[in-house]
XYZ file of C-alpha atoms in Angstrom:
64
model
C 6.608 0.818 16.209
C 6.210 -2.355 14.171
C 2.813 -3.550 13.054
C 1.546 -6.867 11.709
C 1.750 -5.315 8.260
C 5.536 -4.865 8.580
C 6.074 -8.641 8.733
C 3.211 -9.603 6.447
C 3.651 -12.072 3.632
C -0.045 -12.614 2.855
C -2.818 -10.136 2.140
C -6.409 -11.341 2.529
C -9.405 -9.218 1.598
C -12.673 -10.560 2.967
C -16.228 -9.400 2.433
C -18.221 -9.753 5.660
C -21.990 -9.779 5.832
C -23.479 -6.831 7.726
C -27.019 -5.569 8.140
C -26.450 -2.954 5.453
C -24.715 -5.271 2.977
C -21.218 -6.639 2.398
C -18.370 -4.810 4.164
C -14.787 -5.265 2.927
C -12.016 -5.906 5.452
C -8.322 -6.413 4.674
C -6.013 -8.516 6.840
C -2.238 -8.977 6.702
C -0.602 -12.198 7.901
C 2.896 -13.607 8.132
C 1.799 -17.254 8.259
C -0.139 -19.229 5.684
C -2.318 -21.059 8.229
C -4.275 -17.821 8.749
C -5.055 -17.777 5.023
C -6.174 -21.411 5.171
C -8.386 -20.551 8.133
C -10.167 -17.833 6.118
C -10.678 -20.212 3.201
C -12.282 -22.743 5.558
C -14.496 -20.079 7.169
C -15.711 -18.942 3.760
C -16.489 -22.541 2.757
C -18.433 -23.237 5.959
C -20.386 -19.967 5.982
C -20.603 -18.420 2.484
C -23.582 -16.336 3.595
C -21.344 -14.582 6.187
C -17.881 -14.474 4.584
C -16.665 -14.245 1.004
C -13.035 -14.141 -0.069
C -12.396 -11.176 -2.362
C -8.620 -11.499 -2.712
C -5.788 -13.663 -1.400
C -2.240 -13.074 -2.500
C 1.368 -12.472 -1.620
C 2.101 -9.084 -0.111
C 5.153 -6.890 0.169
C 5.475 -3.628 2.066
C 6.626 -1.936 -1.152
C 3.065 -2.265 -2.506
C 1.925 0.338 0.019
C 4.939 2.614 -0.312
C 5.318 2.393 -4.085
């Protein structure tokens, strides 16, 4: 069964504001507009979202 990670080109790690502090969440995308969307969200609401990492991703990174 294929997952979004199988076709991913971009890896985005976001810190999201929670009651107990900042929670990290990692997303995998095949299209750059998703990355742009996260950048815009973080600019509009820095108290809710912070970008920790954005970069190119290959499946080999997970399978060494």
